[in-house]
mmCIF file with all atom_site columns, C-alpha atoms in Angstrom:
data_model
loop_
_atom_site.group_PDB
_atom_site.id
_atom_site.type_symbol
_atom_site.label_atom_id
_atom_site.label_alt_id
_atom_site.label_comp_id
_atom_site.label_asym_id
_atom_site.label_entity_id
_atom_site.label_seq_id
_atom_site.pdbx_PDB_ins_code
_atom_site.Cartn_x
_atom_site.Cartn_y
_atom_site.Cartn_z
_atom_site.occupancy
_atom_site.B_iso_or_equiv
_atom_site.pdbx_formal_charge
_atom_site.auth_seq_id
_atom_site.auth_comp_id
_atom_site.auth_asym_id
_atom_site.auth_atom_id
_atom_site.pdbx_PDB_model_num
ATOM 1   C CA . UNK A 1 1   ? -17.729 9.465  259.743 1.00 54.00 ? 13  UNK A CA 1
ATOM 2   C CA . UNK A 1 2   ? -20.116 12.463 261.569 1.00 58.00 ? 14  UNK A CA 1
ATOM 3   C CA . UNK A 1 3   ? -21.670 14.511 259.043 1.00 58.00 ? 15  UNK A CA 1
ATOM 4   C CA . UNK A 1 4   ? -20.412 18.384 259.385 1.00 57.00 ? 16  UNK A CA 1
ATOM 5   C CA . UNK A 1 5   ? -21.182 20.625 261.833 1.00 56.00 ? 17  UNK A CA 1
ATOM 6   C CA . UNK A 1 6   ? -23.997 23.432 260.826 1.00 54.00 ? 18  UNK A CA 1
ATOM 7   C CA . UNK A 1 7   ? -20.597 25.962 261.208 1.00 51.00 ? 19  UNK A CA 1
ATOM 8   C CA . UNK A 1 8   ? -18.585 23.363 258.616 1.00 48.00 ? 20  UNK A CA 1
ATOM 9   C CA . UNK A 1 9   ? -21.522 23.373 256.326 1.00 50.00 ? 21  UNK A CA 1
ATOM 10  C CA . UNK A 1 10  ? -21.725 26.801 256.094 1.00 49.00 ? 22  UNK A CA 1
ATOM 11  C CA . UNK A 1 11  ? -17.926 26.943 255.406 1.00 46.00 ? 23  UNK A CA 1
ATOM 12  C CA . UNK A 1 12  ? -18.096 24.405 252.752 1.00 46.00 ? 24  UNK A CA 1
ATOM 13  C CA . UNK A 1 13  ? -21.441 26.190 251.411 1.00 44.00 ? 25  UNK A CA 1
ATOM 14  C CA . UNK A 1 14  ? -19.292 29.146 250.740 1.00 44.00 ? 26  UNK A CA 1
ATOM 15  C CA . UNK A 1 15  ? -16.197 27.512 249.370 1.00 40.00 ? 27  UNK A CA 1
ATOM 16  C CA . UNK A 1 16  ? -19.102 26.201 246.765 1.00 43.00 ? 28  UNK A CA 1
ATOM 17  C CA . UNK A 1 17  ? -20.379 29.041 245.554 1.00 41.00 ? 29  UNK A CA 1
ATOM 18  C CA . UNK A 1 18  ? -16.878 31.287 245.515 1.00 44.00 ? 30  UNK A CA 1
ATOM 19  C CA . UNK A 1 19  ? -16.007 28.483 243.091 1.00 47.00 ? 31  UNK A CA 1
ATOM 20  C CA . UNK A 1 20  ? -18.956 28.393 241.010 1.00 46.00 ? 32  UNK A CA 1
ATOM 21  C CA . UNK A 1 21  ? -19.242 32.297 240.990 1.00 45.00 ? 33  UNK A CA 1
ATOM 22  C CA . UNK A 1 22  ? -15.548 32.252 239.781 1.00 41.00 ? 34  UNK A CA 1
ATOM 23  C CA . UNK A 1 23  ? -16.555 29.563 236.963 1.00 45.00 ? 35  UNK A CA 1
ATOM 24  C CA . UNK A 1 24  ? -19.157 32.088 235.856 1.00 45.00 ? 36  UNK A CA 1
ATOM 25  C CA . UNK A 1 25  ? -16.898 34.908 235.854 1.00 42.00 ? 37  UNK A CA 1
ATOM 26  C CA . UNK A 1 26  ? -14.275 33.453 233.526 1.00 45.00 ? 38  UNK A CA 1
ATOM 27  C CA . UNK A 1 27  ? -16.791 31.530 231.470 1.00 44.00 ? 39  UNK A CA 1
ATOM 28  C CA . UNK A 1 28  ? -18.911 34.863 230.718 1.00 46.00 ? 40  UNK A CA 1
ATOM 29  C CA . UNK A 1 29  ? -15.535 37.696 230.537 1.00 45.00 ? 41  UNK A CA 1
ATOM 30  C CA . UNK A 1 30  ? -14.644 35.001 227.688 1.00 49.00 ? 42  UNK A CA 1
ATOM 31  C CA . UNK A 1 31  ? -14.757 37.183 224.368 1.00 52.00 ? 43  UNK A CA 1
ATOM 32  C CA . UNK A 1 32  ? -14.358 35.817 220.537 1.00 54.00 ? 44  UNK A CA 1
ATOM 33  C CA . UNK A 1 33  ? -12.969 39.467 219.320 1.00 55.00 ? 45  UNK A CA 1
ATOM 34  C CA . UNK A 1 34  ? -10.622 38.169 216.024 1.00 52.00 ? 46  UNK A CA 1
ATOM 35  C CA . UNK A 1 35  ? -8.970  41.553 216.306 1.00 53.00 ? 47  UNK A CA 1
ATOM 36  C CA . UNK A 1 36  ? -7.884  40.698 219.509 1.00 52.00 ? 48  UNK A CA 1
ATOM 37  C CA . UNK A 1 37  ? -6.307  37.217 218.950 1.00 50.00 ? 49  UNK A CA 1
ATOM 38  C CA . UNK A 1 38  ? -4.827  38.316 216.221 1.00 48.00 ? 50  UNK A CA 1
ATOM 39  C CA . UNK A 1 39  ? -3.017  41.477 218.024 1.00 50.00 ? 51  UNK A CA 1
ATOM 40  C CA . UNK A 1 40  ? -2.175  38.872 221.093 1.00 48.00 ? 52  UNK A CA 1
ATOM 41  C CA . UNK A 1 41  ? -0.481  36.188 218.648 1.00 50.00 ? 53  UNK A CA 1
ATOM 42  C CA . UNK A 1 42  ? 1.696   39.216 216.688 1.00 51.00 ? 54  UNK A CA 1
ATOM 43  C CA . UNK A 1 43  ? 3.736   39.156 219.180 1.00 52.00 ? 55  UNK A CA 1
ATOM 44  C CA . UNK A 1 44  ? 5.809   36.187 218.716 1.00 49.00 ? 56  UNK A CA 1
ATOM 45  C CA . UNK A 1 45  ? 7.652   34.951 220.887 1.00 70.00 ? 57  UNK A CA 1
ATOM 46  C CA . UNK A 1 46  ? 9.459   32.237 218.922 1.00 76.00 ? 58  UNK A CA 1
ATOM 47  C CA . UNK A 1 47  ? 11.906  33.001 216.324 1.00 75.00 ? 59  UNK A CA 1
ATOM 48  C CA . UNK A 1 48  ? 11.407  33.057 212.635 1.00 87.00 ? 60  UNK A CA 1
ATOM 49  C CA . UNK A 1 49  ? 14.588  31.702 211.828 1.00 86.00 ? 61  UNK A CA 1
ATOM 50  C CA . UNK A 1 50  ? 17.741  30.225 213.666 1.00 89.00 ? 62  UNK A CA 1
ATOM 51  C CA . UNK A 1 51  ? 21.171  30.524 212.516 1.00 88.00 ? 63  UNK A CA 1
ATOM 52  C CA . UNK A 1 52  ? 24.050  28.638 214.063 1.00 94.00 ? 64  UNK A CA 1
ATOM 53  C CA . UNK A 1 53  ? 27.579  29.757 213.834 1.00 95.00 ? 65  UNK A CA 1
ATOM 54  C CA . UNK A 1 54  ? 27.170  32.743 212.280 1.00 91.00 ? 66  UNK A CA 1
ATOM 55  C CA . UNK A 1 55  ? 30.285  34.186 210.415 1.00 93.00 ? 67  UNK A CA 1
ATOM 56  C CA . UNK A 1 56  ? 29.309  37.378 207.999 1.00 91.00 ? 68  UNK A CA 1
ATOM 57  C CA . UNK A 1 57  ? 31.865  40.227 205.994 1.00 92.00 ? 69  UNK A CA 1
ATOM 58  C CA . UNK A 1 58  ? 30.414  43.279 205.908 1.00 88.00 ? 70  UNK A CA 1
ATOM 59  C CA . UNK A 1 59  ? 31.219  46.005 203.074 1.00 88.00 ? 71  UNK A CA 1
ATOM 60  C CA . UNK A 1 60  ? 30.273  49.250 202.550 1.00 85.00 ? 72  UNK A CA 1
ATOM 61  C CA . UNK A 1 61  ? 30.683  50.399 198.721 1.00 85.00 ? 73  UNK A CA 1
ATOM 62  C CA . UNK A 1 62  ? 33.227  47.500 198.456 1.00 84.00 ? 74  UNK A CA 1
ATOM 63  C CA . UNK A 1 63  ? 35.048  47.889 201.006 1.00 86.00 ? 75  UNK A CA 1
ATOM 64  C CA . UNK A 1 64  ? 35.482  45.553 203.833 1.00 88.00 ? 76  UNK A CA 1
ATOM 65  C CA . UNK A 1 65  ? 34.143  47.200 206.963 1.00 87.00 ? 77  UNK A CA 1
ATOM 66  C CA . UNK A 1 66  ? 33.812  44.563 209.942 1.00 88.00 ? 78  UNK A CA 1
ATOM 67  C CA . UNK A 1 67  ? 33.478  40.585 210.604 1.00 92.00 ? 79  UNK A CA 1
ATOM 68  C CA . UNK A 1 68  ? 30.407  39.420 212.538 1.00 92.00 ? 80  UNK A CA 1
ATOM 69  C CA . UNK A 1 69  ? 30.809  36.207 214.501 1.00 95.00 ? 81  UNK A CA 1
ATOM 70  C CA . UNK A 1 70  ? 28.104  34.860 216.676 1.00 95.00 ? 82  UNK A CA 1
ATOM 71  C CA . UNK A 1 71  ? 27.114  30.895 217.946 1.00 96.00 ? 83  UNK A CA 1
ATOM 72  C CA . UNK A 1 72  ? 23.446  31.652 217.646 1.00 94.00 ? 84  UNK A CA 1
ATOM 73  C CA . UNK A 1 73  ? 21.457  34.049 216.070 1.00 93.00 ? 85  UNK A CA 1
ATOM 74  C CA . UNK A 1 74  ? 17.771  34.111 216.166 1.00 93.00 ? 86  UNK A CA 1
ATOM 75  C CA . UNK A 1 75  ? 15.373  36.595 214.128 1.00 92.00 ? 87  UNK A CA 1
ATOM 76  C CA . UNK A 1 76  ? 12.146  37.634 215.156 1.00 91.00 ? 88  UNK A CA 1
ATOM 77  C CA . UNK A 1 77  ? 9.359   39.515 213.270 1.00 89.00 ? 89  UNK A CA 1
ATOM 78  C CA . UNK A 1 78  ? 6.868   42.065 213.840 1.00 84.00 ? 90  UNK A CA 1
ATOM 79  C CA . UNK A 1 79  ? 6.600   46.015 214.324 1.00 84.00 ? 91  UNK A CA 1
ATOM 80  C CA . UNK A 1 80  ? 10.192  46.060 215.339 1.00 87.00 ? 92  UNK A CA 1
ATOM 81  C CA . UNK A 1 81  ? 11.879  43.195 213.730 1.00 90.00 ? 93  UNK A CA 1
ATOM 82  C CA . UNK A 1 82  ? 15.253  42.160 215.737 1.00 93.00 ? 94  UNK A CA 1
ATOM 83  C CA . UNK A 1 83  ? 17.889  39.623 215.676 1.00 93.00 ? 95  UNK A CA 1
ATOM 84  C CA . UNK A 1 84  ? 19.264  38.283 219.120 1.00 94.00 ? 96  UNK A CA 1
ATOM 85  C CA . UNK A 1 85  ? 22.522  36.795 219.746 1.00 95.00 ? 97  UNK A CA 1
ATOM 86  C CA . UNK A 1 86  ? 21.895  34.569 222.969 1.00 95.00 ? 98  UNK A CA 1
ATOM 87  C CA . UNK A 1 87  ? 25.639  33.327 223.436 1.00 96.00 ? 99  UNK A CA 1
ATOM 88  C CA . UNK A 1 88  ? 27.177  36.633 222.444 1.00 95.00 ? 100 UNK A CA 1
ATOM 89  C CA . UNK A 1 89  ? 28.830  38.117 219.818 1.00 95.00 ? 101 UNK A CA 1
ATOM 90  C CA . UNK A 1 90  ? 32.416  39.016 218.042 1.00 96.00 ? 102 UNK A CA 1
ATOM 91  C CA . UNK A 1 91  ? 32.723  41.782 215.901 1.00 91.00 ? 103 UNK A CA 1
ATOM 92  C CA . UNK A 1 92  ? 36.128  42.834 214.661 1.00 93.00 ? 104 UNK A CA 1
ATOM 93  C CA . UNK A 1 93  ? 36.538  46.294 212.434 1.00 88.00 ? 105 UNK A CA 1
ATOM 94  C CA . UNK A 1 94  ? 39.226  47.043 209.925 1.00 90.00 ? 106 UNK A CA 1
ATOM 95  C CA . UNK A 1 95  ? 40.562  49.774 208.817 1.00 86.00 ? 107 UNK A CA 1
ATOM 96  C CA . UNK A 1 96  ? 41.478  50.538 205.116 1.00 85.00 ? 108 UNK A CA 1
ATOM 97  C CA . UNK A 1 97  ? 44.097  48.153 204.333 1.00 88.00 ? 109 UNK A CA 1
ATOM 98  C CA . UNK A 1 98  ? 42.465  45.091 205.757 1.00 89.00 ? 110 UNK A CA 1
ATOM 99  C CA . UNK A 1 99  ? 44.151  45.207 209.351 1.00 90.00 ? 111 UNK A CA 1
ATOM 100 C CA . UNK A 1 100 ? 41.989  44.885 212.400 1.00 92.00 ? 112 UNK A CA 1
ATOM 101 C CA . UNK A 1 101 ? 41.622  48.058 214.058 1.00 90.00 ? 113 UNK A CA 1
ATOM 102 C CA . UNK A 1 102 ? 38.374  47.496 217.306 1.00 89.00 ? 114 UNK A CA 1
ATOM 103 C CA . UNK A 1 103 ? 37.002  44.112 218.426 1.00 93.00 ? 115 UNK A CA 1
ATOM 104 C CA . UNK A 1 104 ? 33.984  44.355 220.355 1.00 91.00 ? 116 UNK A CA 1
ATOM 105 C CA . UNK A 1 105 ? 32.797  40.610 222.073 1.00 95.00 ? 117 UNK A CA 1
ATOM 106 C CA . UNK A 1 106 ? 30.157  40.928 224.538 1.00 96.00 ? 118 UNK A CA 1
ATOM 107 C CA . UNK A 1 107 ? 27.872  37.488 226.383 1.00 97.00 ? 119 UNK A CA 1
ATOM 108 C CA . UNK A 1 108 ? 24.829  38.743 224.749 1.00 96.00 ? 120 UNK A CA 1
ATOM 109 C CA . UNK A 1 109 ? 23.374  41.030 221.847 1.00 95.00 ? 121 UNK A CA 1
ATOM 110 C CA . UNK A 1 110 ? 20.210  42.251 220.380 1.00 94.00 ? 122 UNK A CA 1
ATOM 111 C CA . UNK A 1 111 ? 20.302  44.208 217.198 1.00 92.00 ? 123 UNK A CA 1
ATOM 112 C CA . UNK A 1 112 ? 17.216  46.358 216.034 1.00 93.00 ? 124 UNK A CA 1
ATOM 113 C CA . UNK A 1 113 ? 16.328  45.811 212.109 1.00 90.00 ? 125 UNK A CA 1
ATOM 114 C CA . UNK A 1 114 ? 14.764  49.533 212.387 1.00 90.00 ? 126 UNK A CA 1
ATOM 115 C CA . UNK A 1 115 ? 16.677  51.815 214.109 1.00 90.00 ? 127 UNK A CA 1
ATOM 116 C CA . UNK A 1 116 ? 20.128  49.999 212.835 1.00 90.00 ? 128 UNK A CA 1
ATOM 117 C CA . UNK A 1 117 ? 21.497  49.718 216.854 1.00 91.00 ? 129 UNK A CA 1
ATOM 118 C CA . UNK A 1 118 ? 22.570  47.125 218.619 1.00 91.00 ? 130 UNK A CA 1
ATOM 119 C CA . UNK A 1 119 ? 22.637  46.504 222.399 1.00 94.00 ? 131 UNK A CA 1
ATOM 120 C CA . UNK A 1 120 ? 25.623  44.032 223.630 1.00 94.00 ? 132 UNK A CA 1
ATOM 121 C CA . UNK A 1 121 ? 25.575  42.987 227.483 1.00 95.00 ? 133 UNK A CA 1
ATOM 122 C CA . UNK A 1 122 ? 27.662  41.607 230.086 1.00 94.00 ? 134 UNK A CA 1
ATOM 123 C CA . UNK A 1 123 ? 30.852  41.496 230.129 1.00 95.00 ? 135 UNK A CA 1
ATOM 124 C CA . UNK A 1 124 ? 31.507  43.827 227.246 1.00 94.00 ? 136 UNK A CA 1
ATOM 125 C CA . UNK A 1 125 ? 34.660  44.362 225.673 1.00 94.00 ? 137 UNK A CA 1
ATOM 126 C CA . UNK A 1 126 ? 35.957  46.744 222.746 1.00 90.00 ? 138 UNK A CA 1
ATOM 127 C CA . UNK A 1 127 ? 40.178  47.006 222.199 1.00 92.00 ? 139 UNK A CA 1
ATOM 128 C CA . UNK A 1 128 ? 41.714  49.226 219.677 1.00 89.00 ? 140 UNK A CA 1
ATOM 129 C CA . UNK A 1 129 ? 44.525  47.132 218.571 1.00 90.00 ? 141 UNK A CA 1
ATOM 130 C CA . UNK A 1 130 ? 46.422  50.355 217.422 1.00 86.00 ? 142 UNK A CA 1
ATOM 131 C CA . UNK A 1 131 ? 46.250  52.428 220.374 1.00 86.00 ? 143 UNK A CA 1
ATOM 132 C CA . UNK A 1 132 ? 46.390  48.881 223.120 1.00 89.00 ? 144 UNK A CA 1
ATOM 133 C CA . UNK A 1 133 ? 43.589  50.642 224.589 1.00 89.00 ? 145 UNK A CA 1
ATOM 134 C CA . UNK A 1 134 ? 40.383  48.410 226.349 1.00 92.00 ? 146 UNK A CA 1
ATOM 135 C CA . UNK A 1 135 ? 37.089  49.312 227.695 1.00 90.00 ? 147 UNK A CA 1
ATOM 136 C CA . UNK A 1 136 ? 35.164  47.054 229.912 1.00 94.00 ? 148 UNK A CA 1
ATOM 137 C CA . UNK A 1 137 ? 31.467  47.493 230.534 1.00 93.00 ? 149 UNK A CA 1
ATOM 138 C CA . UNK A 1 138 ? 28.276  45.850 230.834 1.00 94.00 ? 150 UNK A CA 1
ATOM 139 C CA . UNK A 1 139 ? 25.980  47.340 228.531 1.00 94.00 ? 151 UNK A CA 1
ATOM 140 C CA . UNK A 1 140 ? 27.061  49.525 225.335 1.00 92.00 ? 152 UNK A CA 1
ATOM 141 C CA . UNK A 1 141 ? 25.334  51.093 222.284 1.00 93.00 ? 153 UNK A CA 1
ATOM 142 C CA . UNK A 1 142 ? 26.652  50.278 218.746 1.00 88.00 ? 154 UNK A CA 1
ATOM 143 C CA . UNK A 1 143 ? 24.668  53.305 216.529 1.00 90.00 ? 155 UNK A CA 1
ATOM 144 C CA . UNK A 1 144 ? 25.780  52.078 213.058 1.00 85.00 ? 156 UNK A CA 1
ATOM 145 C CA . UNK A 1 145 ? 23.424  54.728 211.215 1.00 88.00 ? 157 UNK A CA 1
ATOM 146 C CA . UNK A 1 146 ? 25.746  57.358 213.432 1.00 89.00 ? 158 UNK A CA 1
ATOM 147 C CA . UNK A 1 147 ? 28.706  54.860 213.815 1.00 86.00 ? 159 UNK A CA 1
ATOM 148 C CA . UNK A 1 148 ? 29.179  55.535 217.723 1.00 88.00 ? 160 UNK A CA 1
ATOM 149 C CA . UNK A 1 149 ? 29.412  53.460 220.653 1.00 87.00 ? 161 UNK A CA 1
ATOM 150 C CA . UNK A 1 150 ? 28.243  54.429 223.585 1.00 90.00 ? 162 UNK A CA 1
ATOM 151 C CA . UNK A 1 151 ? 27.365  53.294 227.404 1.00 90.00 ? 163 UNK A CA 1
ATOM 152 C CA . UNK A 1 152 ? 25.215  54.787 230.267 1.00 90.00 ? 164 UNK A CA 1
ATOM 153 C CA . UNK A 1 153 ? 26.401  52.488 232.761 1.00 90.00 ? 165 UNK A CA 1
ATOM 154 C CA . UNK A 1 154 ? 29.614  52.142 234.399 1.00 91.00 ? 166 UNK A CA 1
ATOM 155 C CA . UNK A 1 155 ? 33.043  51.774 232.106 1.00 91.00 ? 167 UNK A CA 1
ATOM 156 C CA . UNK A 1 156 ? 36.605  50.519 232.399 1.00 91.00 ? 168 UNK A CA 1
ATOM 157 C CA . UNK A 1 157 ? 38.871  52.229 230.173 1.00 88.00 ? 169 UNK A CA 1
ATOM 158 C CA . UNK A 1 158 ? 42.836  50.848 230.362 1.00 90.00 ? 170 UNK A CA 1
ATOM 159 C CA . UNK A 1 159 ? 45.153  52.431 228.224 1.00 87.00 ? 171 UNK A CA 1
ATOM 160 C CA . UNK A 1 160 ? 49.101  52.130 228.216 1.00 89.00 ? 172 UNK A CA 1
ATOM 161 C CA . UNK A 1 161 ? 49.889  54.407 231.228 1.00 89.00 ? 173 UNK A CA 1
ATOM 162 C CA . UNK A 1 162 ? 46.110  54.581 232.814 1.00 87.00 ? 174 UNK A CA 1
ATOM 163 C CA . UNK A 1 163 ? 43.215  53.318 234.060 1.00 89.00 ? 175 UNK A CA 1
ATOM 164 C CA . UNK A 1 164 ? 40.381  54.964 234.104 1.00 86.00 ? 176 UNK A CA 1
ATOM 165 C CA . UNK A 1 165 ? 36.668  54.716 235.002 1.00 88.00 ? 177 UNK A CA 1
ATOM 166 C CA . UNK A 1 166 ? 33.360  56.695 234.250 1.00 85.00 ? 178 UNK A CA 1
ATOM 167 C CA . UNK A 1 167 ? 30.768  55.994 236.488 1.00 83.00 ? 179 UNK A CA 1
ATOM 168 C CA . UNK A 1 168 ? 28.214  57.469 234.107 1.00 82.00 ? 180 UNK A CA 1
ATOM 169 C CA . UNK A 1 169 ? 29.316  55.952 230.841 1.00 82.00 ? 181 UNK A CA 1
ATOM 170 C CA . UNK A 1 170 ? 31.343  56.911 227.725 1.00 83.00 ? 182 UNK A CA 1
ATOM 171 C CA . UNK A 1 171 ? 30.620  57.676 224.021 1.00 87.00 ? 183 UNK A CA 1
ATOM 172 C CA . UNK A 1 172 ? 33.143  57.245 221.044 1.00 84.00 ? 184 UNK A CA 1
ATOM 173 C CA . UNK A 1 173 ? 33.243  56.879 217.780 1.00 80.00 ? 185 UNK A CA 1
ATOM 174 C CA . UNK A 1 174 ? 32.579  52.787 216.502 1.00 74.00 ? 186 UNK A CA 1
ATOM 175 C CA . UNK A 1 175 ? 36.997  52.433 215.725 1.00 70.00 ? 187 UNK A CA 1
ATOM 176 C CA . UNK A 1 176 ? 36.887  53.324 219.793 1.00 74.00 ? 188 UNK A CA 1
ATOM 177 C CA . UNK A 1 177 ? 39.764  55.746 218.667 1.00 74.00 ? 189 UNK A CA 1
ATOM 178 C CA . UNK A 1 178 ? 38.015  58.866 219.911 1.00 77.00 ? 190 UNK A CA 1
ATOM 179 C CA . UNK A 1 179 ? 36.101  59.009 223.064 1.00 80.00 ? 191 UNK A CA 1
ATOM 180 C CA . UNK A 1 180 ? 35.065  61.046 226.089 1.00 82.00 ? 192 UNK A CA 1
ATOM 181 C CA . UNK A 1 181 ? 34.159  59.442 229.318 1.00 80.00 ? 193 UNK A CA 1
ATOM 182 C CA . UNK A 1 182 ? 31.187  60.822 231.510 1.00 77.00 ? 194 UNK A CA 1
ATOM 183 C CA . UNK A 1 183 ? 31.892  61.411 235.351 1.00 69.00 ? 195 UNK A CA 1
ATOM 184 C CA . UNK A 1 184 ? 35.729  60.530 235.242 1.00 66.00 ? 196 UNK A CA 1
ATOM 185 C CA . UNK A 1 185 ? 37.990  58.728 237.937 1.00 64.00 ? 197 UNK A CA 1
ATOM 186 C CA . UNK A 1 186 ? 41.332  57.137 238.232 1.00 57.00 ? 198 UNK A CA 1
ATOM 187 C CA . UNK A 1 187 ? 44.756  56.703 238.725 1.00 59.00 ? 199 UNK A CA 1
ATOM 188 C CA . UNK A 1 188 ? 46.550  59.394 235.666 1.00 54.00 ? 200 UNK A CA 1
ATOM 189 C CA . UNK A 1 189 ? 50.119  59.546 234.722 1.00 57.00 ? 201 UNK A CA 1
ATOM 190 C CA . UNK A 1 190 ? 50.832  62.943 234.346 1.00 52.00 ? 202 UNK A CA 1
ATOM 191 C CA . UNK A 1 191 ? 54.280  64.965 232.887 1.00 59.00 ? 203 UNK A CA 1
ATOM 192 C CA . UNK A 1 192 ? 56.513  67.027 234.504 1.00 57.00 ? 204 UNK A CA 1
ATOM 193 C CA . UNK A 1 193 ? 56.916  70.367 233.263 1.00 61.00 ? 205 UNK A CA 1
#
């Protein structure tokens, strides 16, 4: 084998001492700052604890207010502890005398510990058994603090008679018995006077 050309060594010369200058530069911009680890490993990334099949009645002053079904739900600590519900979620709502009155399901939720709201995505769904009414979105807002639901993003509302759609969202109250949609369109049934 011919030894390099005086071109080739000065290639490989190069490729040398870009590696060893590199070497340097990480070995030296290597800091022992405790403060810092410690703010790099609060932010965990694996959850606290792991619930499976999660079924929980929620009451308010002794009354039953909604079921919570999810497969999976995972908790996570920190400045804003969360819960996340990785293979979605069921939540049905009753009214008074025990009879459903909303189910929401959605693929996915996240629910913040903090702000008491929780995020559901993809292929979201809320019905109002007493009104057969249905809204289909991909991302909605459940405020419980102000018990409203609401969506930014593009909605599906069927009723009996209609279908309608708000390309800029909706917002109703959390029994999805009241709401207003945001940038309206559709096909309307309307009386004859």
């Amino acid at each position: 084998m011919e030894p390099p050309s005086p071109a080739g060594r000065r290639i490989i010369h190069f490729v040398a001492l870009s590696i060893t200058g590199l070497f340097a530069v990480m070995l030296f911009s290597c800091e022992n700052n405790m403060s810092r680890v410690y703010e790099v490993t609060q932010r965990d990334t694996l959850p606290v604890v792991t619930s499976f099949n999660v079924d929980a009645l929620y009451t308010q002053q002794g009354h039953l207010q909604f079921r919570f079904k999810a497969p999976v739900a995972m908790a996570f600590t920190g400045d804003e502890p969360y819960q996340e519900f990785p293979q979605g979620i069921n939540v049905v709502f009753f009214d008074s005398l025990l009879n459903p009155k909303t189910k929401l399901t959605a693929d996915y939720a996240i629910s913040y510990e903090r702000s008491r709201t929780m995020e559901a995505r993809r292929n979201v769904v809320v019905v109002n058994f007493s009104k057969d009414e249905k809204i289909n979105t991909e991302h909605l807002v459940w405020d419980q603090e102000k018990r409203i639901i609401f969506s930014n993003t593009f909605v599906k509302i069927t009723t009996t008679t209609n279908i309608i759609y708000g390309e800029k969202g909706f917002e109703s109250n959390e029994a999805f018995d009241n709401w207003v949609i945001k940038k309206t369109s559709g096909e309307l049934e309307v009386e004859k006077i």
